[in-house]
Amino acid sequence: MRRLPSFAAVTAVVALMLGVIGFVVSAMSSPVSAETSTTIINEGGPDGFVAVVKVSGLLDPVMVDFIRTSIEEANDEGAVALILQTDSNGVVVEESVFASLLNEMLASSIPIDVWVGPSGSDLTGQSAQLIGAANQVGMAPGSRLGNAGQPVIDGLDTKRLSPIADKTVSAQEAADLGITTVEAPTIGDFLVNLPGVATREVTAENGETRREPITQVR
């Protein structure tokens, strides 16, 4: 029987989605000039959606099952991508169970991206190996990543994992090492920089420009 995600996990996901929706609504409701510029920045169209789930705390059986279910649903429903927003400092399931999760990430027909954030979040211990199975990786300033240990399975991105096998790094250090692929102070910044996510550039009355997603976020 499939385990349902814990109340805390569900609450965290709801809070995350409110935050992402707030980012989009805020961007769309800001005053813009009559000559607002709308330009598709990334390849892709407004069809489809990006799924966002929050992964926090230890990767226990409930959280691992929640991630696996999220991957299955995102693939079945035709998502453009799945973002794992992470703040986790370890794995407490059997290694074979964690290995199965990593293999599912690698086998996914849609990109699975990992963002460590917001500021103050960590992705450490074996949990850090999630980035080895991710398509794009980003970190918020003030977050840390590392102490990943030796890869649990073959096929993980060792160029990302080797430098953090026995140490943790900051967001800037991860960028310098080539571990992160997207500049992402916030999850909104991470989202609009993902390949396949359609975005537009909007110029406000004060002349400032910003990017906002056209692709739906769930």
mmCIF file with all atom_site columns, C-alpha atoms in Angstrom:
data_model
loop_
_atom_site.group_PDB
_atom_site.id
_atom_site.type_symbol
_atom_site.label_atom_id
_atom_site.label_alt_id
_atom_site.label_comp_id
_atom_site.label_asym_id
_atom_site.label_entity_id
_atom_site.label_seq_id
_atom_site.pdbx_PDB_ins_code
_atom_site.Cartn_x
_atom_site.Cartn_y
_atom_site.Cartn_z
_atom_site.occupancy
_atom_site.B_iso_or_equiv
_atom_site.pdbx_formal_charge
_atom_site.auth_seq_id
_atom_site.auth_comp_id
_atom_site.auth_asym_id
_atom_site.auth_atom_id
_atom_site.pdbx_PDB_model_num
ATOM 1   C CA . MET A 1 1   ? 0.000  0.000  0.000   1.00 0.00 ? 1   MET A CA 1
ATOM 2   C CA . ARG A 1 2   ? 1.420  3.416  -0.948  1.00 0.00 ? 2   ARG A CA 1
ATOM 3   C CA . ARG A 1 3   ? 2.217  5.608  2.033   1.00 0.00 ? 3   ARG A CA 1
ATOM 4   C CA . LEU A 1 4   ? 0.650  9.028  2.065   1.00 0.00 ? 4   LEU A CA 1
ATOM 5   C CA . PRO A 1 5   ? 3.006  11.967 2.646   1.00 0.00 ? 5   PRO A CA 1
ATOM 6   C CA . SER A 1 6   ? 3.116  13.207 6.215   1.00 0.00 ? 6   SER A CA 1
ATOM 7   C CA . PHE A 1 7   ? 0.970  16.196 7.255   1.00 0.00 ? 7   PHE A CA 1
ATOM 8   C CA . ALA A 1 8   ? 4.164  18.234 7.625   1.00 0.00 ? 8   ALA A CA 1
ATOM 9   C CA . ALA A 1 9   ? 5.246  17.355 4.094   1.00 0.00 ? 9   ALA A CA 1
ATOM 10  C CA . VAL A 1 10  ? 1.839  18.254 2.644   1.00 0.00 ? 10  VAL A CA 1
ATOM 11  C CA . THR A 1 11  ? 1.768  21.523 4.594   1.00 0.00 ? 11  THR A CA 1
ATOM 12  C CA . ALA A 1 12  ? 5.250  22.362 3.339   1.00 0.00 ? 12  ALA A CA 1
ATOM 13  C CA . VAL A 1 13  ? 4.203  21.736 -0.260  1.00 0.00 ? 13  VAL A CA 1
ATOM 14  C CA . VAL A 1 14  ? 1.146  23.989 0.112   1.00 0.00 ? 14  VAL A CA 1
ATOM 15  C CA . ALA A 1 15  ? 3.303  26.746 1.604   1.00 0.00 ? 15  ALA A CA 1
ATOM 16  C CA . LEU A 1 16  ? 5.817  26.387 -1.208  1.00 0.00 ? 16  LEU A CA 1
ATOM 17  C CA . MET A 1 17  ? 3.160  26.622 -3.899  1.00 0.00 ? 17  MET A CA 1
ATOM 18  C CA . LEU A 1 18  ? 1.697  29.745 -2.302  1.00 0.00 ? 18  LEU A CA 1
ATOM 19  C CA . GLY A 1 19  ? 5.180  31.245 -2.432  1.00 0.00 ? 19  GLY A CA 1
ATOM 20  C CA . VAL A 1 20  ? 5.671  30.406 -6.107  1.00 0.00 ? 20  VAL A CA 1
ATOM 21  C CA . ILE A 1 21  ? 2.187  31.620 -7.005  1.00 0.00 ? 21  ILE A CA 1
ATOM 22  C CA . GLY A 1 22  ? 2.884  34.812 -5.087  1.00 0.00 ? 22  GLY A CA 1
ATOM 23  C CA . PHE A 1 23  ? 6.039  35.325 -7.139  1.00 0.00 ? 23  PHE A CA 1
ATOM 24  C CA . VAL A 1 24  ? 4.085  34.996 -10.377 1.00 0.00 ? 24  VAL A CA 1
ATOM 25  C CA . VAL A 1 25  ? 1.115  37.115 -9.242  1.00 0.00 ? 25  VAL A CA 1
ATOM 26  C CA . SER A 1 26  ? 3.374  39.847 -7.893  1.00 0.00 ? 26  SER A CA 1
ATOM 27  C CA . ALA A 1 27  ? 5.271  39.998 -11.165 1.00 0.00 ? 27  ALA A CA 1
ATOM 28  C CA . MET A 1 28  ? 2.102  40.073 -13.229 1.00 0.00 ? 28  MET A CA 1
ATOM 29  C CA . SER A 1 29  ? 0.352  42.703 -11.090 1.00 0.00 ? 29  SER A CA 1
ATOM 30  C CA . SER A 1 30  ? 3.196  45.234 -11.001 1.00 0.00 ? 30  SER A CA 1
ATOM 31  C CA . PRO A 1 31  ? 2.485  48.364 -13.041 1.00 0.00 ? 31  PRO A CA 1
ATOM 32  C CA . VAL A 1 32  ? 3.962  48.249 -16.535 1.00 0.00 ? 32  VAL A CA 1
ATOM 33  C CA . SER A 1 33  ? 4.221  50.817 -19.279 1.00 0.00 ? 33  SER A CA 1
ATOM 34  C CA . ALA A 1 34  ? 1.947  50.898 -22.311 1.00 0.00 ? 34  ALA A CA 1
ATOM 35  C CA . GLU A 1 35  ? 4.952  49.743 -24.326 1.00 0.00 ? 35  GLU A CA 1
ATOM 36  C CA . THR A 1 36  ? 5.576  46.662 -22.206 1.00 0.00 ? 36  THR A CA 1
ATOM 37  C CA . SER A 1 37  ? 8.041  44.351 -23.908 1.00 0.00 ? 37  SER A CA 1
ATOM 38  C CA . THR A 1 38  ? 7.004  40.717 -24.054 1.00 0.00 ? 38  THR A CA 1
ATOM 39  C CA . THR A 1 39  ? 9.686  38.392 -25.345 1.00 0.00 ? 39  THR A CA 1
ATOM 40  C CA . ILE A 1 40  ? 10.024 34.621 -25.154 1.00 0.00 ? 40  ILE A CA 1
ATOM 41  C CA . ILE A 1 41  ? 13.373 34.118 -23.430 1.00 0.00 ? 41  ILE A CA 1
ATOM 42  C CA . ASN A 1 42  ? 13.660 30.330 -23.174 1.00 0.00 ? 42  ASN A CA 1
ATOM 43  C CA . GLU A 1 43  ? 12.645 27.705 -25.690 1.00 0.00 ? 43  GLU A CA 1
ATOM 44  C CA . GLY A 1 44  ? 9.302  26.104 -25.078 1.00 0.00 ? 44  GLY A CA 1
ATOM 45  C CA . GLY A 1 45  ? 5.745  27.310 -25.039 1.00 0.00 ? 45  GLY A CA 1
ATOM 46  C CA . PRO A 1 46  ? 3.063  28.122 -22.498 1.00 0.00 ? 46  PRO A CA 1
ATOM 47  C CA . ASP A 1 47  ? 1.626  24.615 -22.813 1.00 0.00 ? 47  ASP A CA 1
ATOM 48  C CA . GLY A 1 48  ? 2.418  22.167 -20.047 1.00 0.00 ? 48  GLY A CA 1
ATOM 49  C CA . PHE A 1 49  ? 3.452  23.009 -16.512 1.00 0.00 ? 49  PHE A CA 1
ATOM 50  C CA . VAL A 1 50  ? 6.318  22.868 -14.060 1.00 0.00 ? 50  VAL A CA 1
ATOM 51  C CA . ALA A 1 51  ? 5.699  20.801 -10.927 1.00 0.00 ? 51  ALA A CA 1
ATOM 52  C CA . VAL A 1 52  ? 7.348  22.009 -7.721  1.00 0.00 ? 52  VAL A CA 1
ATOM 53  C CA . VAL A 1 53  ? 7.621  19.905 -4.561  1.00 0.00 ? 53  VAL A CA 1
ATOM 54  C CA . LYS A 1 54  ? 9.375  20.597 -1.294  1.00 0.00 ? 54  LYS A CA 1
ATOM 55  C CA . VAL A 1 55  ? 11.780 18.015 0.094   1.00 0.00 ? 55  VAL A CA 1
ATOM 56  C CA . SER A 1 56  ? 12.656 18.812 3.696   1.00 0.00 ? 56  SER A CA 1
ATOM 57  C CA . GLY A 1 57  ? 13.989 16.926 6.666   1.00 0.00 ? 57  GLY A CA 1
ATOM 58  C CA . LEU A 1 58  ? 15.513 13.485 6.571   1.00 0.00 ? 58  LEU A CA 1
ATOM 59  C CA . LEU A 1 59  ? 14.759 11.302 3.570   1.00 0.00 ? 59  LEU A CA 1
ATOM 60  C CA . ASP A 1 60  ? 12.668 8.785  5.473   1.00 0.00 ? 60  ASP A CA 1
ATOM 61  C CA . PRO A 1 61  ? 10.271 6.239  3.949   1.00 0.00 ? 61  PRO A CA 1
ATOM 62  C CA . VAL A 1 62  ? 7.398  8.741  3.820   1.00 0.00 ? 62  VAL A CA 1
ATOM 63  C CA . MET A 1 63  ? 9.456  11.444 2.091   1.00 0.00 ? 63  MET A CA 1
ATOM 64  C CA . VAL A 1 64  ? 11.070 9.006  -0.359  1.00 0.00 ? 64  VAL A CA 1
ATOM 65  C CA . ASP A 1 65  ? 7.639  7.660  -1.306  1.00 0.00 ? 65  ASP A CA 1
ATOM 66  C CA . PHE A 1 66  ? 6.384  11.233 -1.704  1.00 0.00 ? 66  PHE A CA 1
ATOM 67  C CA . ILE A 1 67  ? 9.221  12.073 -4.110  1.00 0.00 ? 67  ILE A CA 1
ATOM 68  C CA . ARG A 1 68  ? 8.668  8.890  -6.114  1.00 0.00 ? 68  ARG A CA 1
ATOM 69  C CA . THR A 1 69  ? 4.946  9.614  -6.385  1.00 0.00 ? 69  THR A CA 1
ATOM 70  C CA . SER A 1 70  ? 5.703  13.185 -7.488  1.00 0.00 ? 70  SER A CA 1
ATOM 71  C CA . ILE A 1 71  ? 8.013  11.886 -10.221 1.00 0.00 ? 71  ILE A CA 1
ATOM 72  C CA . GLU A 1 72  ? 5.384  9.434  -11.462 1.00 0.00 ? 72  GLU A CA 1
ATOM 73  C CA . GLU A 1 73  ? 2.633  12.059 -11.501 1.00 0.00 ? 73  GLU A CA 1
ATOM 74  C CA . ALA A 1 74  ? 4.789  14.688 -13.217 1.00 0.00 ? 74  ALA A CA 1
ATOM 75  C CA . ASN A 1 75  ? 5.666  12.193 -15.951 1.00 0.00 ? 75  ASN A CA 1
ATOM 76  C CA . ASP A 1 76  ? 2.106  10.906 -16.339 1.00 0.00 ? 76  ASP A CA 1
ATOM 77  C CA . GLU A 1 77  ? 0.601  14.401 -16.503 1.00 0.00 ? 77  GLU A CA 1
ATOM 78  C CA . GLY A 1 78  ? 3.080  15.765 -19.044 1.00 0.00 ? 78  GLY A CA 1
ATOM 79  C CA . ALA A 1 79  ? 5.000  18.250 -16.930 1.00 0.00 ? 79  ALA A CA 1
ATOM 80  C CA . VAL A 1 80  ? 7.750  20.277 -18.571 1.00 0.00 ? 80  VAL A CA 1
ATOM 81  C CA . ALA A 1 81  ? 9.944  19.691 -15.521 1.00 0.00 ? 81  ALA A CA 1
ATOM 82  C CA . LEU A 1 82  ? 9.859  18.732 -11.859 1.00 0.00 ? 82  LEU A CA 1
ATOM 83  C CA . ILE A 1 83  ? 11.661 20.937 -9.341  1.00 0.00 ? 83  ILE A CA 1
ATOM 84  C CA . LEU A 1 84  ? 12.713 19.521 -5.983  1.00 0.00 ? 84  LEU A CA 1
ATOM 85  C CA . GLN A 1 85  ? 13.135 22.374 -3.504  1.00 0.00 ? 85  GLN A CA 1
ATOM 86  C CA . THR A 1 86  ? 15.441 20.817 -0.949  1.00 0.00 ? 86  THR A CA 1
ATOM 87  C CA . ASP A 1 87  ? 16.480 21.274 2.671   1.00 0.00 ? 87  ASP A CA 1
ATOM 88  C CA . SER A 1 88  ? 17.609 17.849 3.827   1.00 0.00 ? 88  SER A CA 1
ATOM 89  C CA . ASN A 1 89  ? 20.557 16.604 5.840   1.00 0.00 ? 89  ASN A CA 1
ATOM 90  C CA . GLY A 1 90  ? 20.484 12.866 5.493   1.00 0.00 ? 90  GLY A CA 1
ATOM 91  C CA . VAL A 1 91  ? 18.932 9.587  4.394   1.00 0.00 ? 91  VAL A CA 1
ATOM 92  C CA . VAL A 1 92  ? 17.380 7.124  6.843   1.00 0.00 ? 92  VAL A CA 1
ATOM 93  C CA . VAL A 1 93  ? 16.034 4.504  4.435   1.00 0.00 ? 93  VAL A CA 1
ATOM 94  C CA . GLU A 1 94  ? 17.903 1.390  3.373   1.00 0.00 ? 94  GLU A CA 1
ATOM 95  C CA . GLU A 1 95  ? 20.526 2.033  0.717   1.00 0.00 ? 95  GLU A CA 1
ATOM 96  C CA . SER A 1 96  ? 18.617 -0.109 -1.783  1.00 0.00 ? 96  SER A CA 1
ATOM 97  C CA . VAL A 1 97  ? 15.542 2.117  -1.359  1.00 0.00 ? 97  VAL A CA 1
ATOM 98  C CA . PHE A 1 98  ? 17.551 5.296  -1.874  1.00 0.00 ? 98  PHE A CA 1
ATOM 99  C CA . ALA A 1 99  ? 19.277 3.707  -4.868  1.00 0.00 ? 99  ALA A CA 1
ATOM 100 C CA . SER A 1 100 ? 15.872 2.943  -6.379  1.00 0.00 ? 100 SER A CA 1
ATOM 101 C CA . LEU A 1 101 ? 14.855 6.597  -5.979  1.00 0.00 ? 101 LEU A CA 1
ATOM 102 C CA . LEU A 1 102 ? 18.014 7.818  -7.702  1.00 0.00 ? 102 LEU A CA 1
ATOM 103 C CA . ASN A 1 103 ? 17.471 5.360  -10.551 1.00 0.00 ? 103 ASN A CA 1
ATOM 104 C CA . GLU A 1 104 ? 13.914 6.634  -10.986 1.00 0.00 ? 104 GLU A CA 1
ATOM 105 C CA . MET A 1 105 ? 15.232 10.186 -11.215 1.00 0.00 ? 105 MET A CA 1
ATOM 106 C CA . LEU A 1 106 ? 17.739 9.157  -13.882 1.00 0.00 ? 106 LEU A CA 1
ATOM 107 C CA . ALA A 1 107 ? 15.082 7.257  -15.832 1.00 0.00 ? 107 ALA A CA 1
ATOM 108 C CA . SER A 1 108 ? 12.534 10.081 -15.755 1.00 0.00 ? 108 SER A CA 1
ATOM 109 C CA . SER A 1 109 ? 11.317 11.172 -19.182 1.00 0.00 ? 109 SER A CA 1
ATOM 110 C CA . ILE A 1 110 ? 11.102 14.773 -17.970 1.00 0.00 ? 110 ILE A CA 1
ATOM 111 C CA . PRO A 1 111 ? 13.928 16.803 -16.402 1.00 0.00 ? 111 PRO A CA 1
ATOM 112 C CA . ILE A 1 112 ? 14.169 16.696 -12.632 1.00 0.00 ? 112 ILE A CA 1
ATOM 113 C CA . ASP A 1 113 ? 15.872 19.792 -11.254 1.00 0.00 ? 113 ASP A CA 1
ATOM 114 C CA . VAL A 1 114 ? 17.157 20.440 -7.735  1.00 0.00 ? 114 VAL A CA 1
ATOM 115 C CA . TRP A 1 115 ? 17.202 23.795 -5.955  1.00 0.00 ? 115 TRP A CA 1
ATOM 116 C CA . VAL A 1 116 ? 18.703 24.134 -2.472  1.00 0.00 ? 116 VAL A CA 1
ATOM 117 C CA . GLY A 1 117 ? 16.842 26.912 -0.758  1.00 0.00 ? 117 GLY A CA 1
ATOM 118 C CA . PRO A 1 118 ? 15.736 29.262 0.559   1.00 0.00 ? 118 PRO A CA 1
ATOM 119 C CA . SER A 1 119 ? 18.691 30.881 2.313   1.00 0.00 ? 119 SER A CA 1
ATOM 120 C CA . GLY A 1 120 ? 19.763 28.850 5.325   1.00 0.00 ? 120 GLY A CA 1
ATOM 121 C CA . SER A 1 121 ? 18.824 25.524 3.759   1.00 0.00 ? 121 SER A CA 1
ATOM 122 C CA . ASP A 1 122 ? 21.251 22.607 3.476   1.00 0.00 ? 122 ASP A CA 1
ATOM 123 C CA . LEU A 1 123 ? 21.465 19.566 1.243   1.00 0.00 ? 123 LEU A CA 1
ATOM 124 C CA . THR A 1 124 ? 23.998 17.427 3.065   1.00 0.00 ? 124 THR A CA 1
ATOM 125 C CA . GLY A 1 125 ? 24.848 13.817 3.746   1.00 0.00 ? 125 GLY A CA 1
ATOM 126 C CA . GLN A 1 126 ? 23.618 11.216 1.274   1.00 0.00 ? 126 GLN A CA 1
ATOM 127 C CA . SER A 1 127 ? 20.722 13.536 0.425   1.00 0.00 ? 127 SER A CA 1
ATOM 128 C CA . ALA A 1 128 ? 23.246 15.606 -1.528  1.00 0.00 ? 128 ALA A CA 1
ATOM 129 C CA . GLN A 1 129 ? 23.464 12.771 -4.055  1.00 0.00 ? 129 GLN A CA 1
ATOM 130 C CA . LEU A 1 130 ? 20.132 13.988 -5.427  1.00 0.00 ? 130 LEU A CA 1
ATOM 131 C CA . ILE A 1 131 ? 22.099 16.541 -7.449  1.00 0.00 ? 131 ILE A CA 1
ATOM 132 C CA . GLY A 1 132 ? 23.939 13.691 -9.151  1.00 0.00 ? 132 GLY A CA 1
ATOM 133 C CA . ALA A 1 133 ? 20.660 12.600 -10.735 1.00 0.00 ? 133 ALA A CA 1
ATOM 134 C CA . ALA A 1 134 ? 19.387 16.118 -11.462 1.00 0.00 ? 134 ALA A CA 1
ATOM 135 C CA . ASN A 1 135 ? 19.242 17.942 -14.761 1.00 0.00 ? 135 ASN A CA 1
ATOM 136 C CA . GLN A 1 136 ? 19.769 21.493 -13.462 1.00 0.00 ? 136 GLN A CA 1
ATOM 137 C CA . VAL A 1 137 ? 21.051 22.481 -10.025 1.00 0.00 ? 137 VAL A CA 1
ATOM 138 C CA . GLY A 1 138 ? 20.771 25.797 -8.224  1.00 0.00 ? 138 GLY A CA 1
ATOM 139 C CA . MET A 1 139 ? 21.439 27.125 -4.724  1.00 0.00 ? 139 MET A CA 1
ATOM 140 C CA . ALA A 1 140 ? 20.207 30.118 -2.792  1.00 0.00 ? 140 ALA A CA 1
ATOM 141 C CA . PRO A 1 141 ? 22.806 32.372 -1.155  1.00 0.00 ? 141 PRO A CA 1
ATOM 142 C CA . GLY A 1 142 ? 23.340 31.226 2.419   1.00 0.00 ? 142 GLY A CA 1
ATOM 143 C CA . SER A 1 143 ? 22.643 27.570 1.645   1.00 0.00 ? 143 SER A CA 1
ATOM 144 C CA . ARG A 1 144 ? 25.157 24.735 1.796   1.00 0.00 ? 144 ARG A CA 1
ATOM 145 C CA . LEU A 1 145 ? 25.704 21.494 -0.082  1.00 0.00 ? 145 LEU A CA 1
ATOM 146 C CA . GLY A 1 146 ? 27.950 18.513 0.479   1.00 0.00 ? 146 GLY A CA 1
ATOM 147 C CA . ASN A 1 147 ? 29.289 15.605 2.534   1.00 0.00 ? 147 ASN A CA 1
ATOM 148 C CA . ALA A 1 148 ? 27.636 13.430 -0.094  1.00 0.00 ? 148 ALA A CA 1
ATOM 149 C CA . GLY A 1 149 ? 29.830 10.385 0.450   1.00 0.00 ? 149 GLY A CA 1
ATOM 150 C CA . GLN A 1 150 ? 30.471 7.817  -2.251  1.00 0.00 ? 150 GLN A CA 1
ATOM 151 C CA . PRO A 1 151 ? 27.832 7.449  -4.995  1.00 0.00 ? 151 PRO A CA 1
ATOM 152 C CA . VAL A 1 152 ? 25.174 4.900  -4.135  1.00 0.00 ? 152 VAL A CA 1
ATOM 153 C CA . ILE A 1 153 ? 24.647 3.924  -7.787  1.00 0.00 ? 153 ILE A CA 1
ATOM 154 C CA . ASP A 1 154 ? 26.471 4.165  -11.092 1.00 0.00 ? 154 ASP A CA 1
ATOM 155 C CA . GLY A 1 155 ? 25.357 6.825  -13.518 1.00 0.00 ? 155 GLY A CA 1
ATOM 156 C CA . LEU A 1 156 ? 25.326 9.783  -11.151 1.00 0.00 ? 156 LEU A CA 1
ATOM 157 C CA . ASP A 1 157 ? 27.143 12.959 -12.185 1.00 0.00 ? 157 ASP A CA 1
ATOM 158 C CA . THR A 1 158 ? 30.507 12.425 -10.503 1.00 0.00 ? 158 THR A CA 1
ATOM 159 C CA . LYS A 1 159 ? 31.787 15.816 -11.675 1.00 0.00 ? 159 LYS A CA 1
ATOM 160 C CA . ARG A 1 160 ? 29.255 17.348 -9.326  1.00 0.00 ? 160 ARG A CA 1
ATOM 161 C CA . LEU A 1 161 ? 29.609 14.843 -6.521  1.00 0.00 ? 161 LEU A CA 1
ATOM 162 C CA . SER A 1 162 ? 33.373 14.299 -6.324  1.00 0.00 ? 162 SER A CA 1
ATOM 163 C CA . PRO A 1 163 ? 34.224 17.820 -5.047  1.00 0.00 ? 163 PRO A CA 1
ATOM 164 C CA . ILE A 1 164 ? 31.668 17.507 -2.237  1.00 0.00 ? 164 ILE A CA 1
ATOM 165 C CA . ALA A 1 165 ? 32.220 13.898 -1.194  1.00 0.00 ? 165 ALA A CA 1
ATOM 166 C CA . ASP A 1 166 ? 33.647 14.868 2.200   1.00 0.00 ? 166 ASP A CA 1
ATOM 167 C CA . LYS A 1 167 ? 33.022 18.595 2.579   1.00 0.00 ? 167 LYS A CA 1
ATOM 168 C CA . THR A 1 168 ? 30.290 21.176 2.219   1.00 0.00 ? 168 THR A CA 1
ATOM 169 C CA . VAL A 1 169 ? 30.348 24.222 -0.030  1.00 0.00 ? 169 VAL A CA 1
ATOM 170 C CA . SER A 1 170 ? 28.499 27.513 -0.249  1.00 0.00 ? 170 SER A CA 1
ATOM 171 C CA . ALA A 1 171 ? 26.432 28.625 -3.220  1.00 0.00 ? 171 ALA A CA 1
ATOM 172 C CA . GLN A 1 172 ? 29.320 30.685 -4.577  1.00 0.00 ? 172 GLN A CA 1
ATOM 173 C CA . GLU A 1 173 ? 31.793 27.836 -4.115  1.00 0.00 ? 173 GLU A CA 1
ATOM 174 C CA . ALA A 1 174 ? 29.410 25.448 -5.865  1.00 0.00 ? 174 ALA A CA 1
ATOM 175 C CA . ALA A 1 175 ? 29.162 27.861 -8.790  1.00 0.00 ? 175 ALA A CA 1
ATOM 176 C CA . ASP A 1 176 ? 32.952 28.191 -8.954  1.00 0.00 ? 176 ASP A CA 1
ATOM 177 C CA . LEU A 1 177 ? 33.273 24.393 -9.000  1.00 0.00 ? 177 LEU A CA 1
ATOM 178 C CA . GLY A 1 178 ? 30.728 24.071 -11.787 1.00 0.00 ? 178 GLY A CA 1
ATOM 179 C CA . ILE A 1 179 ? 28.303 22.152 -9.591  1.00 0.00 ? 179 ILE A CA 1
ATOM 180 C CA . THR A 1 180 ? 25.408 24.550 -10.024 1.00 0.00 ? 180 THR A CA 1
ATOM 181 C CA . THR A 1 181 ? 24.119 25.288 -13.498 1.00 0.00 ? 181 THR A CA 1
ATOM 182 C CA . VAL A 1 182 ? 21.635 28.096 -12.858 1.00 0.00 ? 182 VAL A CA 1
ATOM 183 C CA . GLU A 1 183 ? 21.983 31.365 -10.932 1.00 0.00 ? 183 GLU A CA 1
ATOM 184 C CA . ALA A 1 184 ? 19.101 31.102 -8.506  1.00 0.00 ? 184 ALA A CA 1
ATOM 185 C CA . PRO A 1 185 ? 18.818 33.401 -5.469  1.00 0.00 ? 185 PRO A CA 1
ATOM 186 C CA . THR A 1 186 ? 15.111 32.476 -5.280  1.00 0.00 ? 186 THR A CA 1
ATOM 187 C CA . ILE A 1 187 ? 13.030 29.623 -6.599  1.00 0.00 ? 187 ILE A CA 1
ATOM 188 C CA . GLY A 1 188 ? 11.431 32.109 -8.974  1.00 0.00 ? 188 GLY A CA 1
ATOM 189 C CA . ASP A 1 189 ? 14.845 32.904 -10.454 1.00 0.00 ? 189 ASP A CA 1
ATOM 190 C CA . PHE A 1 190 ? 15.581 29.185 -10.702 1.00 0.00 ? 190 PHE A CA 1
ATOM 191 C CA . LEU A 1 191 ? 12.291 28.535 -12.451 1.00 0.00 ? 191 LEU A CA 1
ATOM 192 C CA . VAL A 1 192 ? 12.602 31.187 -15.157 1.00 0.00 ? 192 VAL A CA 1
ATOM 193 C CA . ASN A 1 193 ? 16.132 30.062 -16.010 1.00 0.00 ? 193 ASN A CA 1
ATOM 194 C CA . LEU A 1 194 ? 15.247 26.419 -16.658 1.00 0.00 ? 194 LEU A CA 1
ATOM 195 C CA . PRO A 1 195 ? 15.465 25.121 -20.236 1.00 0.00 ? 195 PRO A CA 1
ATOM 196 C CA . GLY A 1 196 ? 12.030 24.447 -21.665 1.00 0.00 ? 196 GLY A CA 1
ATOM 197 C CA . VAL A 1 197 ? 10.254 26.968 -19.440 1.00 0.00 ? 197 VAL A CA 1
ATOM 198 C CA . ALA A 1 198 ? 8.697  29.741 -21.494 1.00 0.00 ? 198 ALA A CA 1
ATOM 199 C CA . THR A 1 199 ? 9.236  33.189 -19.998 1.00 0.00 ? 199 THR A CA 1
ATOM 200 C CA . ARG A 1 200 ? 8.634  36.754 -20.985 1.00 0.00 ? 200 ARG A CA 1
ATOM 201 C CA . GLU A 1 201 ? 10.517 39.940 -20.253 1.00 0.00 ? 201 GLU A CA 1
ATOM 202 C CA . VAL A 1 202 ? 8.409  42.792 -18.939 1.00 0.00 ? 202 VAL A CA 1
ATOM 203 C CA . THR A 1 203 ? 9.518  46.417 -18.726 1.00 0.00 ? 203 THR A CA 1
ATOM 204 C CA . ALA A 1 204 ? 7.973  48.425 -15.890 1.00 0.00 ? 204 ALA A CA 1
ATOM 205 C CA . GLU A 1 205 ? 7.202  52.151 -15.867 1.00 0.00 ? 205 GLU A CA 1
ATOM 206 C CA . ASN A 1 206 ? 10.452 52.844 -14.031 1.00 0.00 ? 206 ASN A CA 1
ATOM 207 C CA . GLY A 1 207 ? 12.407 51.205 -16.838 1.00 0.00 ? 207 GLY A CA 1
ATOM 208 C CA . GLU A 1 208 ? 13.342 48.082 -14.880 1.00 0.00 ? 208 GLU A CA 1
ATOM 209 C CA . THR A 1 209 ? 12.896 44.742 -16.578 1.00 0.00 ? 209 THR A CA 1
ATOM 210 C CA . ARG A 1 210 ? 12.032 41.416 -15.058 1.00 0.00 ? 210 ARG A CA 1
ATOM 211 C CA . ARG A 1 211 ? 11.323 37.927 -16.305 1.00 0.00 ? 211 ARG A CA 1
ATOM 212 C CA . GLU A 1 212 ? 8.213  35.984 -15.459 1.00 0.00 ? 212 GLU A CA 1
ATOM 213 C CA . PRO A 1 213 ? 7.101  32.491 -16.459 1.00 0.00 ? 213 PRO A CA 1
ATOM 214 C CA . ILE A 1 214 ? 4.473  31.882 -19.093 1.00 0.00 ? 214 ILE A CA 1
ATOM 215 C CA . THR A 1 215 ? 4.565  28.160 -18.407 1.00 0.00 ? 215 THR A CA 1
ATOM 216 C CA . GLN A 1 216 ? 2.127  27.248 -15.634 1.00 0.00 ? 216 GLN A CA 1
ATOM 217 C CA . VAL A 1 217 ? 3.520  26.411 -12.181 1.00 0.00 ? 217 VAL A CA 1
ATOM 218 C CA . ARG A 1 218 ? 1.866  23.862 -9.921  1.00 0.00 ? 218 ARG A CA 1
#
